[in-house]
Short mmCIF file of C-alpha atoms and ligand atoms in Angstrom, two decimals:
data_model
loop_
_atom_site.label_atom_id
_atom_site.label_comp_id
_atom_site.label_asym_id
_atom_site.label_seq_id
_atom_site.Cartn_x
_atom_site.Cartn_y
_atom_site.Cartn_z
CA UNK A 389 -27.21 -12.00 5.45
CA UNK A 390 -24.85 -11.41 2.34
CA UNK A 391 -21.76 -13.26 2.59
CA UNK A 392 -18.40 -12.67 1.15
CA UNK A 393 -17.14 -16.05 -0.34
CA UNK A 394 -13.59 -17.00 -1.33
CA UNK A 395 -12.88 -16.94 -5.36
CA UNK A 396 -11.13 -19.92 -6.46
CA UNK A 397 -10.79 -21.66 -10.01
CA UNK A 398 -12.67 -19.10 -11.68
CA UNK A 399 -15.68 -18.80 -9.47
CA UNK A 400 -16.99 -18.14 -6.32
CA UNK A 401 -16.50 -21.01 -3.87
CA UNK A 402 -18.51 -20.62 -0.19
CA UNK A 403 -16.17 -21.27 2.55
CA UNK A 404 -16.45 -24.54 4.48
CA UNK A 405 -14.69 -23.42 8.00
CA UNK A 406 -17.73 -22.50 9.82
CA UNK A 407 -15.54 -19.50 10.93
CA UNK A 408 -16.73 -16.08 9.74
CA UNK A 409 -15.84 -12.18 10.07
CA UNK A 410 -18.47 -9.41 10.64
CA UNK A 411 -18.22 -6.59 8.02
CA UNK A 412 -19.57 -3.45 9.36
CA UNK A 413 -20.81 -0.48 8.08
CA UNK A 414 -18.87 2.20 9.76
CA UNK A 415 -21.11 4.95 8.94
CA UNK A 416 -23.91 3.02 11.12
CA UNK A 417 -21.96 0.53 13.43
CA UNK A 418 -24.33 -2.24 11.65
CA UNK A 419 -23.16 -5.51 10.73
CA UNK A 420 -23.92 -5.36 7.02
CA UNK A 421 -22.46 -9.00 5.67
CA UNK A 422 -20.16 -11.48 6.70
CA UNK A 423 -17.16 -13.04 5.54
CA UNK A 424 -15.79 -16.66 5.44
CA UNK A 425 -12.45 -17.28 6.84
CA UNK A 426 -10.59 -19.83 5.20
CA UNK A 427 -8.91 -23.10 6.78
CA UNK A 428 -5.27 -24.21 5.63
CA UNK A 429 -7.14 -26.50 3.49
CA UNK A 430 -8.85 -24.07 1.56
CA UNK A 431 -5.88 -22.21 1.13
CA UNK A 432 -4.03 -25.45 -0.21
CA UNK A 433 -7.08 -25.73 -2.75
CA UNK A 434 -6.54 -22.23 -4.12
CA UNK A 435 -2.80 -23.21 -4.49
CA UNK A 436 -3.54 -26.34 -6.57
CA UNK A 437 -6.02 -24.06 -8.86
CA UNK A 438 -2.93 -21.39 -9.15
CA UNK A 439 -0.47 -24.31 -10.09
CA UNK A 440 -2.65 -26.03 -12.49
CA UNK A 441 -3.14 -22.57 -14.27
CA UNK A 442 0.71 -21.66 -14.08
CA UNK A 443 2.04 -23.40 -17.07
CA UNK A 444 -0.51 -22.08 -19.52
CA UNK A 445 -0.34 -18.47 -18.22
CA UNK A 446 3.50 -18.28 -17.73
CA UNK A 447 3.81 -19.75 -21.47
CA UNK A 448 0.85 -17.31 -22.88
CA UNK A 449 2.95 -14.70 -24.70
CA UNK A 450 3.37 -11.39 -22.81
CA UNK A 451 1.55 -9.38 -25.20
CA UNK A 452 -1.42 -11.61 -24.83
CA UNK A 453 -1.11 -11.20 -21.05
CA UNK A 454 -1.05 -7.54 -21.35
CA UNK A 455 -4.29 -7.44 -23.37
CA UNK A 456 -6.05 -9.12 -20.34
CA UNK A 457 -4.76 -5.98 -18.29
CA UNK A 458 -6.13 -3.57 -21.10
CA UNK A 459 -9.88 -5.20 -20.68
CA UNK A 460 -9.25 -5.16 -17.05
CA UNK A 461 -8.54 -1.74 -16.91
CA UNK A 462 -11.78 -0.81 -19.14
CA UNK A 463 -13.91 -2.99 -16.86
CA UNK A 464 -12.28 -0.97 -13.72
CA UNK A 465 -13.11 2.42 -15.13
CA UNK A 466 -16.61 1.35 -16.45
CA UNK A 467 -17.63 0.05 -12.96
CA UNK A 468 -16.07 2.77 -11.02
CA UNK A 469 -19.22 4.11 -9.49
CA UNK A 470 -20.38 0.74 -8.09
CA UNK A 471 -16.61 0.04 -6.86
CA UNK A 472 -16.30 3.27 -5.40
CA UNK A 473 -20.00 3.00 -3.35
CA UNK A 474 -19.10 -0.59 -2.26
CA UNK A 475 -15.76 0.46 -1.22
CA UNK A 476 -17.10 3.56 1.08
CA UNK A 477 -19.99 1.27 2.80
CA UNK A 478 -17.44 -0.87 4.16
CA UNK A 479 -14.34 1.20 4.68
CA UNK A 480 -16.15 4.69 5.49
CA UNK A 481 -14.06 6.89 3.35
CA UNK A 482 -16.03 9.48 1.20
CA UNK A 483 -16.79 8.67 -2.33
CA UNK A 484 -14.33 10.98 -4.04
CA UNK A 485 -11.57 9.26 -1.76
CA UNK A 486 -13.02 5.74 -2.79
CA UNK A 487 -13.01 6.85 -6.25
CA UNK A 488 -9.28 7.80 -5.85
CA UNK A 489 -8.44 4.40 -4.28
CA UNK A 490 -9.73 2.79 -7.25
CA UNK A 491 -8.13 5.23 -9.87
CA UNK A 492 -4.72 4.51 -8.21
CA UNK A 493 -5.12 0.80 -8.90
CA UNK A 494 -6.29 1.64 -12.40
CA UNK A 495 -2.89 3.28 -12.62
CA UNK A 496 -0.90 0.31 -11.79
CA UNK A 497 -3.00 -1.54 -13.76
CA UNK A 498 -2.06 0.83 -16.84
CA UNK A 499 1.53 0.44 -15.91
CA UNK A 500 1.10 -3.56 -16.08
CA UNK A 501 -0.16 -3.15 -19.85
CA UNK A 502 3.63 -2.18 -20.57
CA UNK A 503 5.32 -4.77 -18.56
CA UNK A 504 6.39 -6.74 -21.73
CA UNK A 505 8.63 -3.54 -22.26
CA UNK A 506 10.32 -4.45 -18.86
CA UNK A 507 10.39 -8.19 -18.97
CA UNK A 508 12.49 -8.13 -22.34
CA UNK A 509 16.00 -8.99 -20.64
CA UNK A 510 19.38 -7.98 -22.00
CA UNK A 511 21.53 -9.25 -24.75
CA UNK A 512 25.48 -9.11 -25.51
CA UNK A 513 26.25 -10.05 -28.85
CA UNK A 514 30.06 -11.40 -28.99
CA UNK A 515 30.96 -11.60 -25.39
CA UNK A 516 33.71 -14.14 -26.92
CA UNK A 517 34.35 -15.88 -30.30
CA UNK A 518 31.03 -17.23 -31.10
CA UNK A 519 29.63 -16.32 -27.70
CA UNK A 520 26.37 -14.47 -27.00
CA UNK A 521 25.24 -13.68 -23.65
CA UNK A 522 21.46 -13.07 -22.79
CA UNK A 523 18.99 -12.67 -19.82
CA UNK A 524 15.41 -13.25 -19.31
CA UNK A 525 13.06 -12.36 -16.69
CA UNK A 526 10.91 -15.47 -15.68
CA UNK A 527 7.78 -15.83 -13.41
CA UNK A 528 8.54 -17.02 -9.95
CA UNK A 529 5.27 -19.29 -10.03
CA UNK A 530 2.49 -19.43 -7.71
CA UNK A 531 2.73 -16.28 -5.49
CA UNK A 532 0.61 -14.22 -3.28
CA UNK A 533 -0.52 -10.79 -1.72
CA UNK A 534 -1.86 -9.95 1.85
CA UNK A 535 -3.42 -6.41 1.92
CA UNK A 536 -4.92 -3.97 4.53
CA UNK A 537 -7.87 -2.47 5.22
CA UNK A 538 -7.09 1.12 4.07
CA UNK A 539 -6.96 0.81 0.25
CA UNK A 540 -8.66 -2.32 -0.75
CA UNK A 541 -8.67 -1.51 -4.30
CA UNK A 542 -5.23 0.15 -4.96
CA UNK A 543 -3.30 -2.28 -2.80
CA UNK A 544 -4.25 -5.55 -4.44
CA UNK A 545 -3.74 -4.03 -7.92
CA UNK A 546 -0.11 -3.12 -6.97
CA UNK A 547 0.56 -6.74 -6.44
CA UNK A 548 -1.68 -8.58 -8.41
CA UNK A 549 -1.52 -6.74 -11.60
CA UNK A 550 2.11 -6.82 -11.91
CA UNK A 551 2.83 -10.39 -10.71
CA UNK A 552 0.16 -11.45 -13.20
CA UNK A 553 1.40 -9.25 -15.89
CA UNK A 554 4.81 -11.03 -15.31
CA UNK A 555 3.41 -14.40 -15.96
CA UNK A 556 3.00 -15.48 -12.58
CA UNK A 557 -0.32 -17.01 -10.85
CA UNK A 558 -1.68 -15.64 -7.87
CA UNK A 559 -3.66 -15.83 -4.39
CA UNK A 560 -4.76 -12.84 -2.91
CA UNK A 561 -5.72 -12.70 0.94
CA UNK A 562 -7.51 -9.46 1.36
CA UNK A 563 -8.36 -7.66 4.82
CA UNK A 564 -11.40 -9.18 6.31
CA UNK A 565 -12.92 -5.97 7.26
CA UNK A 566 -13.51 -4.92 3.78
CA UNK A 567 -13.33 -7.59 1.26
CA UNK A 568 -16.08 -7.01 -0.89
CA UNK A 569 -14.39 -4.85 -3.57
CA UNK A 570 -11.29 -6.97 -3.65
CA UNK A 571 -13.86 -9.79 -4.58
CA UNK A 572 -15.22 -7.49 -7.42
CA UNK A 573 -11.85 -7.04 -8.60
CA UNK A 574 -11.18 -10.58 -9.14
CA UNK A 575 -14.51 -11.06 -10.66
CA UNK A 576 -13.69 -8.50 -13.05
CA UNK A 577 -10.27 -9.90 -13.88
CA UNK A 578 -11.93 -12.99 -14.75
CA UNK A 579 -14.29 -11.25 -16.98
CA UNK A 580 -11.49 -9.34 -18.67
CA UNK A 581 -10.34 -12.76 -20.10
CA UNK A 582 -8.13 -14.00 -17.55
CA UNK A 583 -7.92 -18.01 -17.66
CA UNK A 584 -9.49 -19.75 -14.23
CA UNK A 585 -6.89 -20.21 -11.60
CA UNK A 586 -4.89 -17.11 -12.58
CA UNK A 587 -5.88 -15.23 -9.75
CA UNK A 588 -7.63 -16.38 -6.88
CA UNK A 589 -8.67 -15.14 -3.57
CA UNK A 590 -9.10 -16.51 -0.18
CA UNK A 591 -10.69 -14.52 2.89
CA UNK A 592 -9.21 -15.18 6.10
CA UNK A 593 -7.29 -14.19 9.42
CA UNK A 594 -4.20 -15.43 10.70
CA UNK A 595 -4.69 -19.17 10.14
CA UNK A 596 -5.04 -18.32 6.41
CA UNK A 597 -1.76 -15.91 6.63
CA UNK A 598 -0.05 -18.74 8.03
CA UNK A 599 -1.08 -21.02 5.41
CA UNK A 600 0.17 -18.93 2.73
CA UNK A 601 3.62 -18.25 4.63
CA UNK A 602 4.41 -21.61 5.07
CA UNK A 603 2.72 -23.65 1.81
CA UNK A 604 5.91 -24.94 -0.20
CA UNK A 605 4.38 -24.31 -3.46
CA UNK A 606 4.08 -20.61 -2.94
CA UNK A 607 7.39 -18.74 -4.17
CA UNK A 608 6.72 -15.29 -3.30
CA UNK A 609 4.73 -13.01 -0.90
CA UNK A 610 3.68 -9.30 -0.77
CA UNK A 611 2.59 -8.04 2.31
CA UNK A 612 1.08 -4.66 3.13
CA UNK A 613 -0.30 -3.62 6.67
CA UNK A 614 1.09 -3.00 10.23
CA UNK A 615 4.66 -3.06 11.40
CA UNK A 616 4.56 -6.06 13.61
CA UNK A 617 2.62 -8.15 11.51
CA UNK A 618 4.83 -7.20 8.73
CA UNK A 619 8.00 -8.26 10.36
CA UNK A 620 6.16 -11.39 11.32
CA UNK A 621 5.05 -12.08 7.72
CA UNK A 622 8.58 -11.34 6.42
CA UNK A 623 10.84 -13.55 9.30
CA UNK A 624 8.17 -16.51 8.67
CA UNK A 625 7.97 -16.22 4.97
CA UNK A 626 11.58 -15.94 4.46
CA UNK A 627 12.24 -18.95 6.96
CA UNK A 628 10.26 -20.96 4.56
CA UNK A 629 12.31 -20.00 1.79
CA UNK A 630 10.21 -17.44 -0.17
CA UNK A 631 10.90 -14.18 -1.48
CA UNK A 632 9.18 -11.88 0.72
CA UNK A 633 8.43 -7.97 0.53
CA UNK A 634 6.39 -6.59 3.71
CA UNK A 635 5.39 -2.90 3.83
CA UNK A 636 4.26 -1.57 7.29
CA UNK A 637 3.24 1.33 9.28
CA UNK A 638 4.25 4.83 9.18
CA UNK A 639 4.50 8.22 10.76
CA UNK A 640 5.24 10.91 8.15
CA UNK A 641 6.77 14.38 8.73
CA UNK A 642 6.02 17.63 7.07
CA UNK A 643 8.76 20.27 7.55
CA UNK A 644 7.48 23.68 7.65
CA UNK A 645 10.09 26.22 6.90
CA UNK A 646 9.76 30.01 7.81
CA UNK A 647 10.04 30.72 3.75
CA UNK A 648 7.31 28.56 2.86
CA UNK A 649 3.92 29.69 1.13
CA UNK A 650 1.95 29.13 4.34
CA UNK A 651 -1.20 29.47 2.94
CA UNK A 652 -0.78 26.70 0.51
CA UNK A 653 0.95 24.43 3.12
CA UNK A 654 -1.70 24.48 5.83
CA UNK A 655 -4.14 24.06 2.68
CA UNK A 656 -2.43 21.00 1.61
CA UNK A 657 -1.56 19.46 5.41
CA UNK A 658 -5.06 19.82 6.46
CA UNK A 659 -6.01 17.39 3.48
CA UNK A 660 -2.86 15.26 4.07
CA UNK A 661 -3.40 14.88 7.99
CA UNK A 662 -7.44 14.42 7.88
CA UNK A 663 -8.10 13.37 4.95
CA UNK A 664 -9.91 9.60 4.65
CA UNK A 665 -9.82 9.99 8.61
CA UNK A 666 -6.07 9.96 8.81
CA UNK A 667 -6.02 6.18 7.72
CA UNK A 668 -3.65 6.51 4.85
CA UNK A 669 -0.09 5.16 5.18
CA UNK A 670 1.15 8.29 3.28
CA UNK A 671 -0.91 10.57 5.60
CA UNK A 672 0.85 13.51 7.22
CA UNK A 673 0.32 13.15 10.90
CA UNK A 674 3.26 15.18 12.13
CA UNK A 675 4.13 18.82 11.32
CA UNK A 676 7.42 20.21 12.42
CA UNK A 677 7.93 24.00 12.47
CA UNK A 678 10.93 25.84 12.40
CA UNK A 679 11.16 29.00 14.54
CA UNK A 680 8.65 30.31 17.11
CA UNK A 681 6.92 32.80 14.66
CA UNK A 682 6.40 29.99 11.83
CA UNK A 683 5.08 27.67 14.65
CA UNK A 684 2.74 30.13 16.09
CA UNK A 685 1.32 30.93 12.60
CA UNK A 686 1.05 27.42 11.37
CA UNK A 687 -0.99 26.44 14.56
CA UNK A 688 -3.35 29.44 14.36
CA UNK A 689 -4.09 28.93 10.80
CA UNK A 690 -4.20 25.09 11.31
CA UNK A 691 -6.78 25.49 13.97
CA UNK A 692 -9.04 27.41 11.58
CA UNK A 693 -8.81 24.82 8.66
CA UNK A 694 -9.23 21.87 10.96
CA UNK A 695 -12.26 23.58 12.76
CA UNK A 696 -14.00 24.17 9.25
CA UNK A 697 -13.78 20.27 8.20
CA UNK A 698 -17.14 18.67 7.62
CA UNK A 699 -16.94 15.01 9.18
CA UNK A 700 -19.88 13.07 7.54
CA UNK A 701 -21.34 9.95 6.22
CA UNK A 702 -19.42 8.51 3.63
CA UNK A 703 -21.95 9.06 0.98
CA UNK A 704 -22.22 12.94 2.02
CA UNK A 705 -20.35 14.78 -1.05
CA UNK A 706 -19.98 17.90 1.25
CA UNK A 707 -17.93 15.66 4.14
CA UNK A 708 -14.15 16.07 4.08
CA UNK A 709 -13.87 12.64 5.53
CA UNK A 710 -15.90 9.86 7.08
CA UNK A 711 -15.87 7.63 10.03
CA UNK A 712 -12.90 5.62 10.91
CA UNK A 713 -13.14 1.71 10.04
CA UNK A 714 -14.24 0.23 13.22
CA UNK A 715 -15.24 0.59 16.85
CA UNK A 716 -11.87 -0.72 18.04
CA UNK A 717 -9.87 1.71 15.76
CA UNK A 718 -12.00 4.41 16.87
CA UNK A 719 -11.30 3.72 20.57
CA UNK A 720 -7.54 3.09 20.03
CA UNK A 721 -7.71 6.51 17.91
CA UNK A 722 -9.06 8.32 21.31
CA UNK A 723 -6.83 6.57 23.69
CA UNK A 724 -3.97 7.79 21.72
CA UNK A 725 -5.49 11.37 22.19
CA UNK A 726 -5.98 10.77 25.89
CA UNK A 727 -2.02 9.39 26.16
CA UNK A 728 -0.83 12.85 24.28
CA UNK A 729 -2.59 14.62 26.97
CA UNK A 730 -1.24 12.75 30.03
CA UNK A 731 1.94 12.88 28.39
CA UNK A 732 2.08 16.82 28.44
CA UNK A 733 1.14 17.72 24.72
CA UNK A 734 -1.20 20.65 24.22
CA UNK A 735 -4.39 19.60 22.90
CA UNK A 736 -5.62 22.65 20.99
CA UNK A 737 -8.62 20.72 19.11
CA UNK A 738 -10.13 17.34 20.63
CA UNK A 739 -11.98 15.10 18.29
CA UNK A 740 -13.39 12.66 21.02
CA UNK A 741 -16.73 12.00 21.48
CA UNK A 742 -17.58 13.13 18.05
CA UNK A 743 -21.56 12.34 17.20
CA UNK A 744 -23.61 12.66 14.10
CA UNK A 745 -27.22 13.23 14.73
CA UNK A 746 -28.94 9.99 13.17
CA UNK A 747 -25.54 7.94 13.09
CA UNK A 748 -24.86 7.90 16.70
CA UNK A 749 -23.45 4.40 16.39
CA UNK A 750 -21.05 5.43 13.63
CA UNK A 751 -17.24 5.48 13.96
CA UNK A 752 -16.89 9.15 13.75
CA UNK A 753 -13.67 11.10 15.09
CA UNK A 754 -13.46 14.81 14.88
CA UNK A 755 -10.51 16.19 13.91
CA UNK A 756 -7.70 16.78 16.82
CA UNK A 757 -4.92 18.73 16.90
CA UNK A 758 -1.78 18.96 19.41
CA UNK A 759 0.47 21.54 19.72
CA UNK A 760 4.25 21.05 21.73
CA UNK A 761 4.76 17.39 21.09
CA UNK A 762 7.93 16.02 22.00
CA UNK A 763 10.26 13.22 20.51
CA UNK A 764 9.93 10.61 23.11
CA UNK A 765 6.14 10.81 23.91
CA UNK A 766 4.69 7.47 23.07
CA UNK A 767 1.81 9.16 21.48
CA UNK A 768 4.66 10.68 18.91
CA UNK A 769 6.73 7.31 18.58
CA UNK A 770 3.97 5.30 17.53
CA UNK A 771 1.48 5.30 14.66
CA UNK A 772 -2.07 6.65 15.49
CA UNK A 773 -3.84 6.26 12.03
CA UNK A 774 -6.72 8.44 12.64
CA UNK A 775 -7.55 12.22 12.12
CA UNK A 776 -5.08 13.50 14.73
CA UNK A 777 -2.36 16.25 13.77
CA UNK A 778 0.71 16.54 16.44
CA UNK A 779 3.17 19.79 15.92
CA UNK A 780 6.15 19.62 17.02
CA UNK A 781 8.57 22.69 17.36
CA UNK A 782 12.17 22.94 16.07
CA UNK A 783 14.74 25.98 16.19
CA UNK A 784 16.49 25.10 13.02
CA UNK A 785 16.21 23.06 9.76
CA UNK A 786 18.99 20.75 11.22
CA UNK A 787 16.73 19.86 14.08
CA UNK A 788 13.56 19.47 12.22
CA UNK A 789 15.39 17.22 9.89
CA UNK A 790 16.92 14.99 12.62
CA UNK A 791 13.18 13.81 13.42
CA UNK A 792 11.83 11.94 10.64
CA UNK A 793 15.70 10.48 10.11
CA UNK A 794 15.66 9.26 13.73
CA UNK A 795 11.83 8.27 13.91
CA UNK A 796 11.24 4.43 13.88
CA UNK A 797 9.19 4.62 10.63
CA UNK A 798 10.44 5.90 7.29
CA UNK A 799 7.51 5.92 4.86
CA UNK A 800 7.18 9.29 3.81
CA UNK A 801 8.41 13.02 4.18
CA UNK A 802 7.62 16.27 3.10
CA UNK A 803 9.27 19.86 3.26
CA UNK A 804 7.47 23.09 2.69
CA UNK A 805 9.75 25.80 1.36
CA UNK A 806 10.64 28.10 -1.63
CA UNK A 807 14.36 27.45 -1.02
CA UNK A 808 15.37 24.95 -3.84
CA UNK A 809 18.88 24.40 -2.26
CA UNK A 810 17.42 23.41 1.28
CA UNK A 811 14.90 21.14 -0.16
CA UNK A 812 17.55 19.39 -2.41
CA UNK A 813 19.87 18.97 0.65
CA UNK A 814 16.90 17.82 2.81
CA UNK A 815 15.81 15.35 -0.09
CA UNK A 816 19.33 13.94 -0.31
CA UNK A 817 20.11 13.45 3.17
CA UNK A 818 16.61 12.41 4.99
CA UNK A 819 16.68 8.78 6.00
CA UNK A 820 13.28 7.94 4.39
CA UNK A 821 11.92 6.23 1.49
CA UNK A 822 9.67 8.79 -0.44
CA UNK A 823 10.26 12.38 -0.05
CA UNK A 824 7.69 15.47 -1.18
CA UNK A 825 8.64 18.79 -1.89
CA UNK A 826 5.91 21.19 -1.42
CA UNK A 827 4.14 17.90 -1.90
CA UNK A 828 2.11 16.62 0.88
CA UNK A 829 1.56 13.10 -0.03
CA UNK A 830 4.24 11.99 -1.94
CA UNK A 831 2.83 8.80 -3.71
CA UNK A 832 4.72 7.97 -6.62
CA UNK A 833 3.09 7.59 -10.01
CA UNK A 834 2.80 3.93 -10.93
CA UNK A 835 5.62 3.59 -13.26
CA UNK A 836 7.75 4.70 -10.37
CA UNK A 837 8.22 2.83 -7.47
CA UNK A 838 6.45 2.78 -3.77
CA UNK A 839 8.33 1.59 -0.84
CA UNK A 840 9.48 3.33 2.68
CA UNK A 841 12.49 2.41 4.74
CA UNK A 842 13.27 1.13 8.45
CA UNK A 843 10.11 -0.02 10.18
CA UNK A 844 8.03 0.98 7.40
CA UNK A 845 8.90 -1.68 4.84
CA UNK A 846 10.88 -5.14 5.32
CA UNK A 847 12.53 -6.66 2.21
CA UNK A 848 14.43 -4.79 -0.05
CA UNK A 849 12.04 -4.33 -3.22
CA UNK A 850 9.60 -1.99 -3.58
CA UNK A 851 5.72 -1.85 -4.77
CA UNK A 852 5.31 -1.52 -8.68
CA UNK A 853 7.30 0.34 -11.13
CA UNK A 854 10.48 -1.44 -12.45
CA UNK A 855 11.16 -2.52 -8.80
CA UNK A 856 8.00 -4.13 -8.69
CA UNK A 857 8.87 -6.34 -11.91
CA UNK A 858 12.23 -7.37 -10.00
CA UNK A 859 10.22 -8.72 -7.43
CA UNK A 860 7.71 -10.59 -9.16
CA UNK A 861 10.72 -12.57 -11.54
CA UNK A 862 13.65 -14.01 -11.54
CA UNK A 863 16.60 -13.23 -13.68
CA UNK A 864 18.23 -16.39 -15.64
CA UNK A 865 21.34 -15.54 -18.03
CA UNK A 866 22.13 -17.51 -20.79
CA UNK A 867 25.74 -17.95 -22.57
CA UNK A 868 25.55 -19.62 -25.90
CA UNK A 869 28.46 -20.50 -28.27
CA UNK A 870 27.77 -21.09 -31.84
CA UNK A 871 31.36 -21.10 -33.32
CA UNK A 872 32.25 -21.37 -36.93
CA UNK A 873 33.48 -24.73 -38.47
CA UNK A 874 34.56 -27.53 -36.46
CA UNK A 875 35.71 -26.89 -32.72
CA UNK A 876 37.34 -30.08 -32.64
CA UNK A 877 39.12 -30.39 -29.05
CA UNK A 878 39.07 -26.71 -28.49
CA UNK A 879 38.19 -26.02 -24.64
CA UNK A 880 35.42 -23.72 -23.67
CA UNK A 881 36.67 -20.11 -23.04
CA UNK A 882 34.98 -18.27 -20.60
CA UNK A 883 34.45 -14.81 -22.11
CA UNK A 884 36.55 -12.36 -20.34
CA UNK A 885 36.80 -8.37 -21.01
CA UNK A 886 40.45 -8.96 -22.52
P1 NAD B 1159 -3.08 -5.31 9.75
O1 NAD B 1159 -1.63 -5.69 9.74
O2 NAD B 1159 -4.09 -5.33 11.02
O3 NAD B 1159 -3.66 -6.08 8.57
C1 NAD B 1159 -3.14 -6.55 7.37
C2 NAD B 1159 -3.37 -7.89 6.82
O4 NAD B 1159 -2.71 -8.60 7.87
C3 NAD B 1159 -4.64 -8.31 6.77
O5 NAD B 1159 -4.67 -8.76 5.42
C4 NAD B 1159 -5.05 -9.05 8.02
O6 NAD B 1159 -6.00 -10.09 7.89
C5 NAD B 1159 -3.55 -9.60 8.22
N1 NAD B 1159 -3.63 -9.71 9.68
C6 NAD B 1159 -3.85 -9.16 10.76
N2 NAD B 1159 -3.63 -9.70 11.90
C7 NAD B 1159 -2.61 -10.83 11.53
C8 NAD B 1159 -1.99 -11.78 12.41
N3 NAD B 1159 -1.76 -11.60 13.97
N4 NAD B 1159 -1.36 -12.56 11.81
C9 NAD B 1159 -1.00 -12.48 10.14
N5 NAD B 1159 -2.11 -11.95 9.63
C10 NAD B 1159 -2.51 -10.91 10.06
O7 NAD B 1159 -3.13 -3.66 9.15
P2 NAD B 1159 -4.52 -2.79 8.86
O8 NAD B 1159 -5.17 -2.41 10.01
O9 NAD B 1159 -5.50 -3.59 7.91
O10 NAD B 1159 -3.96 -1.61 7.99
C11 NAD B 1159 -3.35 -0.55 8.66
C12 NAD B 1159 -2.01 -0.70 8.70
O11 NAD B 1159 -1.36 -0.94 6.99
C13 NAD B 1159 -1.16 0.62 9.02
O12 NAD B 1159 -0.32 0.23 10.09
C14 NAD B 1159 -0.83 1.42 7.63
O13 NAD B 1159 0.38 2.19 8.25
C15 NAD B 1159 -0.56 0.19 6.98
N6 NAD B 1159 -0.32 0.56 5.73
C16 NAD B 1159 1.08 0.40 5.08
C17 NAD B 1159 1.34 0.73 3.78
C18 NAD B 1159 2.70 1.03 3.35
O14 NAD B 1159 3.08 0.79 1.99
N7 NAD B 1159 3.47 0.98 3.90
C19 NAD B 1159 0.29 0.90 2.72
C20 NAD B 1159 -1.33 0.87 3.36
C21 NAD B 1159 -1.15 0.51 4.82
#
C-alpha cells in the first residue's frame, strides 16, 4: 500500500514509529494509503535540519529568497492538474474546488514573491545630532505550521510561503487525513531551489503536535483547525515561550435584507452553504432573513436551489459537491441534523442517508435545510461543518445583526442589501473579523489579511498580507551616532522631539 512519509533535510524519510494513520478515499470509503505518524524524536530530527539550514537561509538576500518563490509558483501552476486530482481523491471536494484550493495557495506564493518590499524596515535620518534610527524585520528562526484537512494546499502555503520568504526555516505538520498534497508542495518547493532543511514536513497526530509545541528551538507556531484544539495549541505554545497564532472554527451568518437582489443572494448562498460539502471555514451555514415576507421567499427559493444540487463523486465535473471527508464526519453531520429536529427546528430538506449508486460506501450527505432555527439551540451554537443551511428569522436589521455579533464564533459574516448606508454601518459595528457586502464568502485576497475574531482565532496576528509578515518576523531598532569631529566627553543624548 502507498505510504506517505516525512520530508526531512531535503528528502522523503520513512517513518520509524511503527504507527500509521489510514488515508481514505471518501468517494468509496476504501483505505487507499497510509501515513506515518511521527514520534517526538522524528520531530526533533526535523528541527535539527531546519536549524542547520537557518543561518544560510536567513542570510540569503531577500531577492534570492523571492526567486525560489517565483519558481515555486511556476511549478504549482505547471502541476495544477495533478495536484487537484490528488487533493480530490483524499479530501473528496470536486476537481474545480481542488483547483481553487491550489490557486488560493498560488495567490499567497505570489504575495510572498514581493515580501522583500515589506521587510525593508523604517529609517529616520537625523533623529538627533548625527543620530539616525532604523528598524529591520528579522526572521524568528525555526518555525512551524499545523494545518487542517479542509484546505490541504492553500493553508500550508498561507504559512510556509510567508515564513520562508521572510528568512525563517519551517516544519509543516499537515492533517493526517489528506497529507499527499502537502508532501507534493514540499517536494516542489525543494525542486524550485530551496536548500535542504529550509522546508521540512512531519506527519502525525497529537504526539507530533505536542513535540512541536514544547520544542525549545521552535520560535513560532501557526495553527488552523477546530477551536478547542486551537485554544490548546495557543495556550500550550505560548506557555512554552512561542509566538502563536491559532485559527479555529466558524459559524458564518448571511443577513438577508428585504431590499436585496433575492435571485442573486440565493444563487450566492447556495454555493456558499453547500459548496465543498460545507467543509469551509468561510462557508455560510446560517441565513438570517429580515421580515416574514423576505424569510418566506428566501426559504422557498432556497429549497428549489438546494433540491437542484447534484451530489457526486469528486471527479464528476457536473457535481456541485462531493462526499465529506470521513465516515466519522458524516456521522457527526447527520447527528447534528437529528439534533436540530429534536430541538424543534423545521427540517425542510433532509440530506441524511444519501447514497450514490455504485458508491454506497462513500461519505455522501445530501443538502439539508432548516427553517425557524433559534439562538440557544445547540445545533445553531456549534459548528456543523457539513452541507446544512440553517435559516433564522428576524424582525429587524438590529435583531439580525446581533446574532453574528453575539455568536461564539466570529470568522466571517455577509450582508445582502442594496442599501449602502445600512451595509456600511453593519460592517463597522459587527463583532466579526471578515465581512462581505453582497459577497457570500469574503475571503480576503492574499495581500490583505485573513483572520477571525472571538473563538475563531486565538492570538492577535492574522495570516498572510502585511500582518503575516509581522507574525513571522521580529523588529529590531538601531539608533546610531556618527557625530562630526571629536566628541570628547560629551554624554550621549537620547533624541527627543524638542
Ligand atoms: P482539527 O482541529 O481536527 O485538526 C487540525 C490539526 O490539529 C491537524 O493537523 C490535526 O492533526 C491536529 N490535531 C487534531 N487533534 C489534535 C489534538 N487532540 N491535539 C493536538 N493536535 C491535534 O481540524 P480539522 O477537522 O482538520 O479541520 C476542520 C476545522 O478547521 C473546522 O473547525 C474549521 O472551521 C477549521 N478551519 C478554520 C479555518 C480558519 O481560518 N479559521 C480555516 C480552515 C479550517
